[in-house]
Coordinates of C-alpha atoms in Angstrom, one line a residue:
X1 CA 9.1 -12.6 3.3
X2 CA 7.2 -13.1 0.1
X3 CA 4.4 -10.8 -0.8
X4 CA 1.5 -11.2 -3.3
X5 CA -0.8 -8.4 -4.1
X6 CA -4.3 -9.0 -5.6
X7 CA -7.6 -7.3 -6.0
X8 CA -6.9 -4.9 -8.9
X9 CA -9.2 -4.5 -11.8
X10 CA -10.8 -2.2 -14.3
X11 CA -13.5 0.1 -12.8
X12 CA -15.4 3.3 -13.5
X13 CA -14.7 6.6 -11.9
X14 CA -16.4 6.7 -8.5
X15 CA -16.1 3.0 -7.9
X16 CA -14.3 1.3 -5.0
X17 CA -11.8 -1.5 -4.9
X18 CA -10.0 -3.3 -2.1
X19 CA -6.5 -4.5 -2.7
X20 CA -5.1 -7.3 -0.7
X21 CA -1.5 -8.3 0.0
X22 CA -0.7 -11.7 1.5
X23 CA 2.6 -12.4 3.2
X24 CA 4.4 -15.7 3.7
X25 CA 7.7 -16.8 4.9
X26 CA 8.3 -14.4 7.7
X27 CA 7.0 -13.1 11.0
X28 CA 4.4 -10.7 9.5
X29 CA 3.9 -8.7 12.7
X30 CA 7.5 -7.7 12.6
X31 CA 7.2 -5.8 9.3
X32 CA 6.2 -2.2 8.7
X33 CA 4.1 -2.3 5.5
X34 CA 3.5 0.1 2.7
X35 CA 1.6 0.6 -0.5
X36 CA 3.0 2.3 -3.6
X37 CA 1.8 2.8 -7.1
X38 CA 3.4 3.4 -10.4
X39 CA 1.7 4.8 -13.5
X40 CA 3.1 4.4 -17.0
X41 CA 6.0 6.7 -17.5
X42 CA 6.1 7.9 -13.9
X43 CA 8.2 7.0 -10.9
X44 CA 6.9 4.7 -8.2
X45 CA 5.1 6.9 -5.6
X46 CA 4.1 6.4 -2.0
X47 CA 0.5 5.7 -1.2
X48 CA 0.2 4.7 2.4
X49 CA 2.1 3.0 5.2
X50 CA 1.0 1.1 8.3
X51 CA 2.9 0.2 11.5
X52 CA 3.7 -3.3 12.4
X53 CA 0.9 -3.5 15.0
X54 CA -1.6 -1.8 12.7
X55 CA -2.3 1.1 15.1
X56 CA -0.7 3.9 13.1
X57 CA -1.1 4.8 9.5
X58 CA 0.2 7.5 7.1
X59 CA -1.0 8.6 3.7
X60 CA 0.4 10.5 0.8
X61 CA -0.6 14.2 1.0
X62 CA -2.7 13.8 -2.1
X63 CA -4.7 11.1 -0.4
X64 CA -5.3 12.6 3.0
X65 CA -8.9 13.2 2.0
X66 CA -9.1 9.6 3.1
X67 CA -10.4 8.1 -0.2
X68 CA -7.9 5.3 0.7
X69 CA -7.6 3.4 3.9
X70 CA -4.8 1.0 4.8
X71 CA -5.3 -1.8 7.3
X72 CA -3.7 -5.1 8.3
X73 CA -4.7 -8.4 9.8
X74 CA -1.6 -9.8 11.5
X75 CA -3.4 -13.0 12.5
X76 CA -3.9 -13.8 8.8
X77 CA -0.7 -12.2 7.4
X78 CA -2.7 -9.7 5.3
X79 CA -2.5 -6.0 4.5
X80 CA -5.3 -4.2 2.7
X81 CA -5.8 -1.0 0.8
X82 CA -9.4 0.1 0.5
X83 CA -9.9 2.6 -2.3
X84 CA -13.1 4.6 -2.6
X85 CA -14.3 7.2 -5.2
X86 CA -11.6 6.1 -7.6
X87 CA -10.4 8.6 -10.2
X88 CA -8.7 8.1 -13.6
X89 CA -5.5 9.5 -12.1
X90 CA -5.5 6.5 -9.7
X91 CA -4.7 4.3 -12.6
X92 CA -1.5 2.5 -11.9
X93 CA 0.2 -0.7 -10.9
X94 CA -0.1 -1.0 -7.1
X95 CA 2.6 -2.7 -5.0
X96 CA 2.7 -3.7 -1.4
X97 CA 6.0 -3.6 0.4
X98 CA 7.5 -4.7 3.7
X99 CA 10.6 -4.1 5.8
X100 CA 11.4 -5.4 9.2
X101 CA 13.6 -2.4 9.9
X102 CA 10.4 -0.4 10.2
X103 CA 9.0 -2.6 13.0
X104 CA 9.3 0.0 15.7
X105 CA 9.3 3.1 13.4
X106 CA 6.2 5.2 13.2
X107 CA 4.8 5.2 9.7
X108 CA 5.3 8.3 7.5
X109 CA 5.7 9.0 3.9
X110 CA 8.5 6.7 2.7
X111 CA 10.7 6.2 -0.3
X112 CA 10.7 2.9 -2.2
X113 CA 14.2 2.2 -1.1
X114 CA 13.1 2.0 2.5
X115 CA 11.4 -1.3 1.8
X116 CA 13.3 -4.5 1.2
X117 CA 10.5 -6.8 0.1
X118 CA 8.0 -6.2 -2.7
X119 CA 5.0 -7.9 -4.2
X120 CA 4.5 -8.3 -7.9
X121 CA 1.9 -5.5 -8.3
X122 CA -1.7 -5.5 -9.1
X123 CA -3.1 -3.3 -11.9
X124 CA -5.8 -0.8 -11.2
X125 CA -7.4 0.9 -14.2
X126 CA -10.0 3.6 -13.7
X127 CA -12.0 4.9 -16.7
X128 CA -14.0 8.1 -16.8

């Protein structure tokens, strides 16, 4: 499966953005999906994951205040990350990821190496 993330940009603190990730070349509904982010000089970190059917989600502990919401549209091969009340510390390159081994596995916090397929990343910059 090929993934392409989009929707990043430069915003002010408190603004919202919705990231999109389109998938092609595979059976999208067979993949567990995740979002990760990587800030300069830091390791790639988990943001959110969503089950293959979209009914279950999981968020990084730091995001369980639900500023971020992950969703998917299997009919259109899309996964989204709605981000609200953005903060400067949310500045990072955001990646979507997929793995068919996660099709029947409930979402939880995951490591990057649990995903086989990655999009190219979309930059989010939040200024104060």
